[in-house]
Short mmCIF file of C-alpha atoms in Angstrom, two decimals:
data_model
loop_
_atom_site.label_atom_id
_atom_site.label_comp_id
_atom_site.label_asym_id
_atom_site.label_seq_id
_atom_site.Cartn_x
_atom_site.Cartn_y
_atom_site.Cartn_z
CA MET N 1 111.42 121.60 97.94
CA VAL N 2 110.25 118.01 97.71
CA SER N 3 112.83 115.56 96.42
CA LEU N 4 111.96 112.54 94.31
CA LEU N 5 114.14 110.41 96.55
CA ASP N 6 112.17 111.49 99.61
CA ILE N 7 109.02 110.22 97.94
CA ILE N 8 110.59 106.98 96.68
CA GLY N 9 112.32 106.47 99.98
CA PRO N 10 113.73 106.39 102.48
CA VAL N 11 114.78 102.78 102.72
CA MET N 12 113.80 102.23 106.30
CA VAL N 13 112.86 99.93 109.11
CA GLY N 14 109.05 99.83 109.47
CA PRO N 15 106.40 100.38 110.41
CA SER N 16 105.74 104.10 109.86
CA SER N 17 107.62 106.68 107.78
CA SER N 18 106.27 109.54 109.89
CA HIS N 19 106.28 107.82 113.29
CA THR N 20 109.42 105.71 112.82
CA ALA N 21 111.73 107.11 110.08
CA GLY N 22 110.83 110.78 110.59
CA ALA N 23 111.04 110.37 114.35
CA CYS N 24 114.49 108.80 114.01
CA LYS N 25 115.65 111.77 111.91
CA LEU N 26 114.44 114.23 114.55
CA GLY N 27 116.44 112.26 117.11
CA LEU N 28 119.50 112.46 114.85
CA ILE N 29 119.21 116.24 114.58
CA ALA N 30 118.86 116.58 118.37
CA ARG N 31 121.97 114.42 118.76
CA CYS N 32 123.90 116.79 116.47
CA LEU N 33 122.99 119.78 118.65
CA VAL N 34 125.09 118.34 121.46
CA GLY N 35 127.66 116.76 119.17
CA GLY N 36 127.13 113.14 120.17
CA THR N 37 125.02 110.77 122.22
CA PRO N 38 123.37 112.85 124.96
CA ASP N 39 123.79 111.99 128.64
CA ARG N 40 120.21 113.02 129.29
CA ALA N 41 117.19 113.53 127.08
CA LEU N 42 113.64 114.66 127.72
CA ILE N 43 111.35 113.79 124.83
CA GLU N 44 107.93 115.45 124.89
CA LEU N 45 105.50 113.94 122.41
CA HIS N 46 102.52 115.87 121.06
CA GLY N 47 99.36 114.88 119.16
CA SER N 48 99.48 111.66 117.20
CA PHE N 49 103.08 111.12 118.34
CA ALA N 50 101.76 111.04 121.92
CA ARG N 51 98.65 109.02 121.20
CA THR N 52 100.01 106.28 118.94
CA GLY N 53 103.76 106.59 119.31
CA GLU N 54 104.26 103.41 121.31
CA GLY N 55 102.67 101.14 118.75
CA HIS N 56 104.66 102.71 115.95
CA GLY N 57 107.96 102.45 117.77
CA THR N 58 108.27 106.27 117.85
CA ASP N 59 110.02 106.01 121.21
CA LYS N 60 112.52 103.48 119.84
CA ALA N 61 113.05 105.55 116.71
CA ILE N 62 113.78 108.82 118.56
CA ALA N 63 116.05 107.02 121.02
CA GLY N 64 117.78 105.36 118.05
CA GLY N 65 118.32 108.74 116.42
CA LEU N 66 119.82 110.09 119.65
CA LEU N 67 122.21 107.11 119.57
CA GLY N 68 123.17 107.96 115.98
CA PHE N 69 121.24 105.17 114.24
CA ARG N 70 119.83 106.06 110.84
CA PRO N 71 116.29 105.12 109.73
CA ASP N 72 117.39 101.96 107.87
CA ASP N 73 119.36 100.60 110.85
CA GLU N 74 117.79 97.40 112.16
CA ARG N 75 119.12 98.20 115.64
CA LEU N 76 116.22 100.70 115.94
CA ARG N 77 114.10 97.80 117.11
CA ASP N 78 116.25 97.51 120.26
CA ALA N 79 117.16 101.19 120.65
CA LEU N 80 115.57 101.64 124.11
CA GLU N 81 117.56 98.72 125.54
CA ILE N 82 120.74 99.95 123.87
CA ALA N 83 120.17 103.48 125.23
CA GLU N 84 119.79 102.05 128.73
CA ARG N 85 122.92 99.96 128.32
CA GLU N 86 124.84 103.04 127.18
CA GLY N 87 123.63 104.92 130.23
CA VAL N 88 121.48 107.49 128.45
CA ASP N 89 119.10 108.97 131.01
CA TYR N 90 116.06 109.40 128.78
CA ARG N 91 112.48 110.20 129.63
CA PHE N 92 109.36 110.31 127.46
CA GLU N 93 106.42 112.51 128.33
CA LYS N 94 103.13 113.22 126.63
CA THR N 95 102.39 116.89 126.22
CA THR N 96 100.25 119.36 124.36
CA LEU N 97 102.23 121.97 122.45
CA ALA N 98 100.56 124.92 120.68
CA ASP N 99 97.14 124.33 119.11
CA ASP N 100 98.55 124.87 115.64
CA ALA N 101 101.47 122.51 116.21
CA HIS N 102 101.76 119.76 113.62
CA PRO N 103 100.08 116.53 114.84
CA ASN N 104 103.43 114.71 114.80
CA SER N 105 105.42 117.16 116.88
CA VAL N 106 108.05 116.59 119.52
CA ARG N 107 110.13 118.78 121.79
CA ILE N 108 113.50 117.25 122.60
CA THR N 109 115.76 118.58 125.33
CA VAL N 110 119.25 117.11 125.18
CA GLU N 111 122.16 117.47 127.55
CA ARG N 112 125.75 116.35 127.06
CA GLY N 113 128.49 117.51 129.40
CA ASP N 114 127.81 121.19 130.01
CA ARG N 115 125.80 121.61 126.81
CA LYS N 116 122.04 121.71 126.80
CA HIS N 117 119.76 122.42 123.85
CA VAL N 118 116.07 122.29 123.11
CA MET N 119 114.52 121.75 119.72
CA LEU N 120 110.99 121.59 118.43
CA GLY N 121 110.36 119.50 115.35
CA ALA N 122 107.70 117.69 113.41
CA SER N 123 107.52 114.70 111.14
CA LEU N 124 105.59 115.79 108.05
CA GLY N 125 104.92 112.41 106.48
CA ALA N 126 106.88 110.31 103.99
CA GLY N 127 109.89 110.61 106.29
CA ARG N 128 110.20 114.36 105.80
CA ILE N 129 110.94 116.46 108.86
CA HIS N 130 110.80 120.10 109.85
CA VAL N 131 112.66 121.55 112.81
CA SER N 132 110.93 124.81 113.68
CA GLU N 133 112.68 125.98 116.82
CA ILE N 134 116.12 125.64 118.38
CA ASP N 135 116.68 127.10 121.85
CA GLY N 136 113.66 129.36 121.39
CA PHE N 137 114.84 130.74 118.02
CA PRO N 138 112.47 130.17 115.09
CA VAL N 139 114.28 128.15 112.41
CA GLU N 140 113.45 126.07 109.39
CA VAL N 141 115.63 122.99 109.14
CA LEU N 142 114.47 120.23 106.81
CA GLY N 143 117.53 118.03 107.16
CA ASN N 144 117.98 117.68 103.41
CA HIS N 145 121.26 119.61 103.40
CA TYR N 146 124.34 119.58 105.55
CA THR N 147 123.55 122.39 107.92
CA ILE N 148 125.52 124.62 110.25
CA VAL N 149 123.63 126.20 113.11
CA LEU N 150 125.23 128.92 115.17
CA VAL N 151 124.31 131.62 117.62
CA ALA N 152 126.23 134.87 117.50
CA GLU N 153 126.10 138.18 119.30
CA ASP N 154 124.51 140.88 117.17
CA VAL N 155 127.80 142.22 115.79
CA LYS N 156 127.96 144.26 112.59
CA GLY N 157 129.50 142.32 109.72
CA SER N 158 129.15 138.96 111.37
CA VAL N 159 127.34 137.41 108.41
CA ALA N 160 130.01 138.60 105.98
CA ARG N 161 132.82 137.22 108.15
CA ILE N 162 131.10 133.88 108.58
CA THR N 163 130.31 133.44 104.90
CA ALA N 164 133.89 134.43 104.01
CA ARG N 165 135.18 131.85 106.48
CA LEU N 166 132.98 129.15 104.97
CA ALA N 167 134.16 130.03 101.47
CA GLU N 168 137.78 129.68 102.65
CA ASP N 169 136.87 126.26 104.00
CA GLY N 170 135.61 125.31 100.56
CA LEU N 171 131.90 125.25 101.37
CA ASN N 172 129.21 126.43 99.01
CA ILE N 173 126.18 127.96 100.75
CA ALA N 174 122.79 126.75 99.55
CA THR N 175 120.65 128.85 101.90
CA LEU N 176 121.26 131.15 104.83
CA ARG N 177 118.63 132.23 107.32
CA LEU N 178 119.00 134.59 110.17
CA SER N 179 116.68 135.05 113.10
CA ARG N 180 116.80 136.84 116.39
CA LYS N 181 114.36 137.20 119.22
CA HIS N 182 114.71 140.99 119.45
CA LYS N 183 116.80 143.87 118.07
CA GLY N 184 120.32 143.83 119.41
CA GLY N 185 119.83 140.33 120.80
CA ASP N 186 121.70 137.22 119.82
CA ALA N 187 121.14 136.02 116.27
CA LEU N 188 120.73 132.44 115.20
CA MET N 189 122.03 131.49 111.78
CA VAL N 190 121.03 128.39 109.88
CA ILE N 191 123.37 127.82 106.97
CA GLU N 192 122.69 124.99 104.57
CA VAL N 193 125.73 123.95 102.56
CA ASP N 194 126.24 121.64 99.59
CA GLU N 195 129.27 119.76 100.93
CA ALA N 196 129.74 117.92 104.22
CA PRO N 197 131.61 120.30 106.56
CA ASP N 198 134.63 118.91 108.44
CA ALA N 199 135.01 119.28 112.19
CA HIS N 200 137.54 122.08 111.65
CA VAL N 201 134.83 124.25 110.05
CA ARG N 202 132.96 124.27 113.34
CA ASP N 203 136.17 125.07 115.21
CA HIS N 204 136.93 127.95 112.83
CA LEU N 205 133.49 129.41 113.48
CA ARG N 206 133.81 128.97 117.21
CA ALA N 207 137.09 130.86 117.06
CA PHE N 208 135.17 134.09 116.44
CA PRO N 209 134.83 135.59 119.93
CA TRP N 210 131.24 136.69 119.21
CA VAL N 211 130.08 133.21 118.21
CA ARG N 212 128.45 131.63 121.25
CA TRP N 213 128.13 128.18 119.83
CA ALA N 214 128.10 126.39 116.47
CA HIS N 215 127.02 122.92 115.44
CA ARG N 216 126.95 120.80 112.33
CA LEU N 217 123.70 119.03 111.63
CA GLU N 218 123.69 115.87 109.60
CA LYS N 219 121.96 115.54 106.29
CA VAL N 220 119.21 113.11 107.20
CA SER N 221 117.01 113.32 104.09
CA GLY N 222 117.36 113.45 100.31
CA MET K 1 110.16 119.49 91.24
CA TYR K 2 106.75 120.11 89.74
CA LYS K 3 103.87 121.32 91.88
CA SER K 4 101.22 120.60 89.27
CA LEU K 5 100.72 117.41 87.28
CA ALA K 6 98.89 119.37 84.58
CA GLU K 7 101.99 121.50 84.11
CA ALA K 8 104.23 118.43 83.97
CA ILE K 9 101.93 116.79 81.44
CA ARG K 10 101.96 119.94 79.26
CA ASP K 11 105.77 120.10 79.41
CA ALA K 12 106.05 116.41 78.58
CA GLN K 13 103.78 116.87 75.56
CA ALA K 14 105.57 120.02 74.37
CA GLN K 15 109.05 118.52 74.79
CA ARG K 16 107.98 115.07 73.56
CA LYS K 17 109.37 113.45 76.68
CA THR K 18 108.01 110.91 79.10
CA LEU K 19 107.03 112.13 82.56
CA ALA K 20 109.78 109.86 83.89
CA ARG K 21 112.41 111.73 81.87
CA LEU K 22 110.96 115.06 82.93
CA ALA K 23 110.97 114.02 86.59
CA LEU K 24 114.57 112.81 86.44
CA GLU K 25 115.73 116.04 84.78
CA ALA K 26 113.85 118.21 87.29
CA GLU K 27 115.32 116.25 90.21
CA ALA K 28 118.83 116.48 88.71
CA LEU K 29 118.44 120.26 88.46
CA ASP K 30 116.98 120.63 91.99
CA GLN K 31 119.61 118.50 93.67
CA GLY K 32 122.59 119.35 91.49
CA ARG K 33 123.19 115.67 90.82
CA PRO K 34 123.52 113.83 87.53
CA VAL K 35 120.51 111.86 86.26
CA ALA K 36 122.55 108.66 86.35
CA GLU K 37 123.08 109.05 90.09
CA ILE K 38 119.35 109.50 90.72
CA ARG K 39 118.56 106.47 88.57
CA GLU K 40 121.10 104.52 90.61
CA ALA K 41 119.36 105.49 93.87
CA LEU K 42 115.99 104.50 92.41
CA GLY K 43 117.56 101.20 91.31
CA ARG K 44 118.61 100.55 94.90
CA ALA K 45 115.05 101.29 96.03
CA LEU K 46 113.76 98.81 93.44
CA ALA K 47 116.09 96.13 94.81
CA VAL K 48 114.84 96.70 98.38
CA MET K 49 111.23 96.60 97.14
CA ARG K 50 111.84 93.20 95.53
CA GLN K 51 113.60 91.88 98.63
CA ALA K 52 110.71 92.96 100.83
CA SER K 53 108.15 91.38 98.50
CA ASP K 54 110.10 88.10 98.33
CA ARG K 55 110.66 88.10 102.08
CA GLY K 56 106.99 88.60 102.87
CA MET K 57 105.87 85.84 100.49
CA VAL K 58 107.53 83.18 102.64
CA GLY K 59 104.76 83.53 105.17
CA ASP K 60 106.74 83.07 108.39
CA LEU K 61 106.61 86.67 109.64
CA THR K 62 104.37 88.03 112.34
CA SER K 63 103.96 91.69 113.13
CA VAL K 64 105.23 93.35 116.30
CA SER K 65 101.84 92.79 117.97
CA GLY K 66 101.03 89.51 116.25
CA LEU K 67 97.88 91.00 114.69
CA VAL K 68 98.93 90.38 111.09
CA GLY K 69 101.22 88.09 109.11
CA GLY K 70 101.16 85.10 106.81
CA ASP K 71 98.36 86.31 104.55
CA ALA K 72 100.52 86.98 101.50
CA ALA K 73 101.45 83.30 101.53
CA LYS K 74 97.77 82.37 101.63
CA LEU K 75 97.18 84.23 98.38
CA ARG K 76 100.23 82.53 96.88
CA LEU K 77 99.39 79.01 97.98
CA GLY K 78 95.77 79.01 99.13
CA PRO K 79 92.62 77.90 97.29
CA PRO K 80 91.80 79.70 94.05
CA GLY K 81 89.11 82.35 93.63
CA PRO K 82 87.89 84.10 90.52
CA LEU K 83 91.33 85.68 90.08
CA ALA K 84 93.31 82.42 90.28
CA ASP K 85 96.58 82.47 88.32
CA THR K 86 96.22 86.09 87.31
CA LEU K 87 98.50 89.08 87.50
CA PHE K 88 95.80 90.63 89.70
CA ARG K 89 96.09 87.96 92.39
CA ASP K 90 99.89 88.12 92.26
CA VAL K 91 99.78 91.90 92.75
CA LEU K 92 97.50 91.51 95.79
CA ALA K 93 99.91 88.96 97.29
CA ARG K 94 102.90 91.22 96.73
CA ALA K 95 101.16 94.17 98.39
CA LEU K 96 100.36 92.08 101.46
CA ALA K 97 103.91 90.69 101.50
CA VAL K 98 105.66 94.06 101.58
CA GLN K 99 103.31 95.41 104.22
CA GLU K 100 103.73 92.33 106.39
CA VAL K 101 107.50 92.92 106.31
CA ASN K 102 106.88 96.54 107.32
CA ALA K 103 104.66 95.51 110.23
CA ALA K 104 107.40 93.16 111.42
CA MET K 105 109.88 96.12 111.58
CA GLY K 106 111.67 94.79 108.52
CA VAL K 107 113.36 96.93 105.86
CA ILE K 108 111.12 98.47 103.19
CA VAL K 109 111.07 101.51 100.93
CA ALA K 110 108.64 104.14 102.15
CA ALA K 111 107.03 105.05 98.84
CA PRO K 112 105.44 107.38 99.57
CA THR K 113 105.16 106.27 103.22
CA ALA K 114 105.80 103.07 105.15
CA GLY K 115 102.08 102.60 105.78
CA GLY K 116 101.45 102.66 102.02
CA ALA K 117 104.69 100.94 101.03
CA GLY K 118 103.08 97.82 99.57
CA VAL K 119 101.11 99.35 96.71
CA LEU K 120 103.81 100.69 94.39
CA PRO K 121 106.18 97.68 94.48
CA ALA K 122 103.26 95.28 94.12
CA VAL K 123 101.78 96.99 91.08
CA LEU K 124 105.08 97.71 89.32
CA THR K 125 106.97 94.47 90.00
CA GLY K 126 103.79 92.39 89.56
CA ILE K 127 103.17 93.85 86.11
CA ALA K 128 106.87 93.62 85.27
CA ALA K 129 106.98 89.91 86.12
CA ALA K 130 103.95 89.13 83.97
CA ARG K 131 104.93 91.35 81.05
CA ASN K 132 108.74 91.05 81.02
CA VAL K 133 109.34 94.70 81.76
CA SER K 134 113.05 95.63 82.06
CA ASP K 135 114.60 97.03 85.25
CA ASP K 136 115.40 100.22 83.34
CA ALA K 137 111.73 100.69 82.60
CA LEU K 138 110.92 99.99 86.25
CA VAL K 139 113.38 102.67 87.38
CA ASP K 140 111.69 105.09 84.98
CA ALA K 141 108.35 104.13 86.47
CA LEU K 142 109.66 104.89 89.96
CA ALA K 143 110.68 108.35 88.73
CA THR K 144 107.16 108.95 87.39
CA ALA K 145 105.72 107.72 90.68
CA GLY K 146 108.05 110.08 92.55
CA LEU K 147 106.87 113.02 90.46
CA ILE K 148 103.22 112.21 91.20
CA GLY K 149 103.98 111.78 94.91
CA ALA K 150 105.88 115.07 95.02
CA VAL K 151 102.86 116.88 93.55
CA VAL K 152 100.60 115.25 96.16
CA ALA K 153 103.03 116.28 98.92
CA GLU K 154 102.99 119.88 97.70
CA ARG K 155 99.26 120.21 97.05
CA ALA K 156 97.78 117.93 99.71
CA SER K 157 99.60 115.64 102.11
CA LEU K 158 101.32 112.28 102.35
CA SER K 159 100.66 111.78 106.02
CA GLY K 160 97.89 109.73 107.59
CA ALA K 161 98.05 111.98 110.63
CA GLU K 162 97.30 114.97 108.41
CA GLY K 163 95.09 113.56 105.71
CA GLY K 164 93.94 110.05 106.63
CA CYS K 165 94.60 106.90 104.62
CA GLN K 166 93.63 108.66 101.38
CA ALA K 167 96.99 110.47 101.77
CA GLU K 168 98.90 107.21 102.21
CA THR K 169 97.48 104.17 100.40
CA GLY K 170 95.33 106.55 98.33
CA ALA K 171 98.35 108.55 97.20
CA ALA K 172 100.27 105.30 96.66
CA ALA K 173 97.47 104.03 94.41
CA GLY K 174 97.62 107.26 92.39
CA MET K 175 101.39 107.02 92.07
CA ALA K 176 101.28 103.35 91.09
CA ALA K 177 98.45 103.90 88.61
CA GLY K 178 100.19 106.80 86.87
CA ALA K 179 103.61 105.14 86.86
CA ALA K 180 102.38 101.82 85.49
CA THR K 181 100.22 103.52 82.88
CA GLU K 182 103.32 105.21 81.48
CA MET K 183 105.37 102.03 81.84
CA LEU K 184 102.81 100.23 79.66
CA GLY K 185 102.96 102.85 76.93
CA GLY K 186 100.30 105.31 78.12
CA THR K 187 100.60 108.96 77.12
CA PRO K 188 101.23 111.72 79.67
CA ALA K 189 97.54 112.66 79.46
CA GLN K 190 96.56 109.05 80.19
CA VAL K 191 98.88 109.11 83.21
CA GLY K 192 96.91 112.11 84.49
CA HIS K 193 93.62 110.25 84.09
CA ALA K 194 95.02 107.15 85.80
CA VAL K 195 96.12 109.24 88.79
CA ALA K 196 92.71 110.91 89.01
CA LEU K 197 90.85 107.61 88.65
CA ALA K 198 92.85 106.00 91.44
CA GLN K 199 92.83 108.96 93.78
CA GLN K 200 89.08 109.59 93.40
CA ALA K 201 88.38 106.04 94.54
CA THR K 202 90.09 106.63 97.88
CA LEU K 203 88.72 110.11 98.69
CA GLY K 204 87.61 110.25 102.30
CA LEU K 205 89.45 107.10 103.29
CA ILE K 206 90.27 107.39 106.97
CA CYS K 207 93.38 106.26 108.85
CA ASP K 208 92.16 104.04 111.67
CA PRO K 209 94.73 101.42 112.62
CA LEU K 210 94.08 99.35 115.74
CA GLY K 211 96.10 100.72 118.63
CA GLY K 212 97.84 103.05 116.19
CA LEU K 213 99.88 100.11 114.92
CA VAL K 214 100.59 100.10 111.19
CA GLU K 215 99.11 96.62 110.93
CA LEU K 216 95.33 96.32 110.80
CA PRO K 217 93.78 97.39 108.45
CA CYS K 218 96.94 98.85 106.85
CA VAL K 219 98.17 95.53 105.45
CA PHE K 220 94.84 94.95 103.69
CA ARG K 221 94.43 98.57 102.62
CA ASN K 222 97.64 98.12 100.65
CA ALA K 223 96.17 95.16 98.80
CA THR K 224 92.92 96.98 98.04
CA GLY K 225 94.90 100.11 97.15
CA ALA K 226 96.84 98.04 94.61
CA ALA K 227 93.53 96.71 93.26
CA ILE K 228 92.27 100.26 92.79
CA ALA K 229 95.49 101.13 90.97
CA LEU K 230 95.07 98.17 88.61
CA ALA K 231 91.50 99.22 87.86
CA ALA K 232 92.64 102.78 87.15
CA ILE K 233 95.44 101.61 84.86
CA GLU K 234 93.10 99.38 82.89
CA MET K 235 90.57 102.18 82.45
CA ALA K 236 93.14 104.86 81.56
CA LEU K 237 94.90 102.67 78.98
CA ALA K 238 91.51 101.86 77.45
CA GLY K 239 91.16 105.58 76.77
CA ILE K 240 88.74 106.40 79.56
CA GLU K 241 89.03 109.99 80.70
CA PHE K 242 88.12 111.33 84.13
CA ALA K 243 86.47 114.73 83.78
CA ILE K 244 87.95 116.29 86.95
CA PRO K 245 91.64 117.07 86.33
CA CYS K 246 94.09 115.15 88.54
CA ASP K 247 95.41 118.31 90.25
CA GLU K 248 91.90 119.14 91.37
CA VAL K 249 91.29 115.62 92.64
CA ILE K 250 94.54 115.89 94.62
CA ASP K 251 93.53 119.33 95.94
CA VAL K 252 90.20 118.02 97.16
CA MET K 253 91.94 115.10 98.83
CA GLY K 254 93.99 117.65 100.80
CA GLU K 255 90.85 119.61 101.63
CA ILE K 256 89.03 116.50 102.89
CA GLY K 257 92.10 115.62 104.95
CA ARG K 258 92.13 119.02 106.63
CA GLU K 259 88.41 118.74 107.42
CA MET K 260 88.75 115.17 108.67
CA ASP K 261 88.09 114.71 112.36
CA VAL K 262 91.25 114.01 114.34
CA ARG K 263 89.79 110.63 115.36
CA TYR K 264 90.28 109.50 111.77
CA ARG K 265 93.84 110.66 111.38
CA GLU K 266 96.13 107.99 112.79
CA THR K 267 95.11 108.58 116.39
CA ALA K 268 93.32 105.24 116.91
CA GLY K 269 90.36 107.29 118.16
CA GLY K 270 87.82 106.28 115.53
CA GLY K 271 86.96 103.93 112.68
CA LEU K 272 87.99 100.28 112.95
CA ALA K 273 90.30 101.15 115.85
CA ALA K 274 87.32 102.24 117.93
CA THR K 275 85.07 99.24 117.21
CA PRO K 276 84.49 96.99 120.25
CA THR K 277 86.73 94.29 118.77
CA GLY K 278 89.26 96.86 117.61
CA ARG K 279 89.57 98.29 121.10
CA ARG K 280 89.78 94.87 122.73
CA LEU K 281 92.45 93.57 120.36
CA ALA K 282 94.52 96.74 120.62
CA LYS K 283 94.45 96.64 124.40
CA GLU K 284 95.48 92.98 124.55
CA ARG K 285 98.30 93.43 122.05
CA LEU K 286 99.72 96.63 123.54
CA VAL K 287 99.86 94.95 126.94
CA GLN K 288 101.71 92.06 125.32
CA ILE K 289 104.17 94.39 123.57
CA LYS K 290 104.92 96.12 126.87
CA ARG K 291 105.28 92.88 128.77
CA ALA K 292 107.62 91.46 126.14
CA GLY K 293 109.57 94.74 126.22
CA ARG K 294 109.53 94.82 122.44
#
C-alpha cells in the first residue's frame, strides 16, 4: 500500500530518493538483522545501483544506514569515513543478480559477533524499499511497519504461541507472513506490528526453545 | 489509497469533497492515524520545501561534482527575458533552487523523488507567493499531489531507473499541475485534465544524467517540468479537456518506461550522458570526486 507521506517525502539528504534515501533504508534494515552496527559488511550492488551508485552516494547511504543514520541525517555525506573510523570492515562489489532482479537491487551480508545474515533488497523509487529475501527465505518487508522477523523450527502450534505472546506484550499484528524452504524445514515469520516493540519482546520470543533467532526491524518508511 | 484517479474524481464528485479531503481521509484510514496528524506531517514537508527553495536562491552552492549550481540566482538577479517579473520566472527559479540544494547533498523533500523534488515546491509555493494562498491551502495541495503520485506509483512507476525521467520530473509535473489546479479552485475533473496534460508532455522523457549524478540535466529538467505544469494548469483552468483520461496517460507512461532501453534509465549509458561532452565531463568530475574523497 502506497502512503501519501511516502510520496510527499521523505525529508532527506540528496541527491536521489532511490539511490540515496532508499539505499540508506536498506542499510538500516540490514543493521537491524544483526542488532547494531556490523563488524563486517559485504555490499553487492546490482544494475543501476552498480553502474551509477558512486555518483549518487549510494555507497555512503548504505554505509550510513549500517551505522544507524536515517535518510535525513546530514552525516550521510561522510558515512564512509565514519564507518572506517568506527572500524567497520566494509566492502562494496558490483554484481549481477537474477535477470528479473529490480534494477536498484543490493545483497548485503552483515556480521556482528557470531551473527551473520544476508538480505536481498531493492529500492523501488520515491524512497520506497522492498526486502525480498532474508537468509535465503523469500520475504516481503517494505519497512513501513515495525517488523519482527524470526526463524523457528517447524513445530505445530508455533504461530499460535507466538501471536499469543505478542498479544500479551501489547502488540497488535498488522500482517503475518510465513515462509519455509521445504516441508518440515525451518519457517521464517515476518510479523508487522502497529506499535514499536520493546527489546523484551524479542527476548520473550527467543525464550521459546524452537525459535532459532528473532530480530526487530525498524520502521524506515511512512 | 486510490489506485485510479478516475475513481477518486468520481468519489470526490459524489461526496462533494475536494480530492485533497478525499486523499487525507483515505490516508487516515490506511495508516490508522488522525487527519490532523497527516496534515501536520505535510506541514513539516512544506516547511522543508520552503527552506530548500530559499537556500538555493542564495546562489553560493555547488553540487558534489561542481557541474551545477548558482543558476537559480541568475534567474532571480540576472537580465530580464520575456518572462521578467512574472510568476512564471519565479517558479523556474524556485525549481532550480531546490534541485541545486539536492545536488549539493542538502536536505529536501523527495516529492515524489529527490531527482524531481524541485517541481512541486516551485509550482505550489511560487503560485502561493503571487496569489496569497494560505499555508492550509498549500497543505491541502500537497495531499492532492500525494494522491496523484500514489496513483502513478501503483499504475506506472516513480523511479528513473524503472521508467526514465517521465516517471520522475514527469510525474512531479502531473502532481504539481493537478494539485495547483485544485488549489486555484479547479474541479476534480479539471484536476484530472491537468494531470493528463502535464504527463502527456513528458511521455518518453529519458533519464540520462551525466555520470549518473542527479545534477545535469536534472536541475534543468525540474525547471522545464515546472513550466509544463504551469502550462497544464493554465489550460485546465481555462476549461480545456484532454481526451485521453489521466489514468490511461499514466498507464502508457508505465508501458513506455518498461519498453525503454536500459541505457535511458538512470544508467548513464545513453542520452546526454553518452554525448562526447557528457562522457568527458562525467569522467573528469568522477575522478575529482574520488580524489577529494567526497
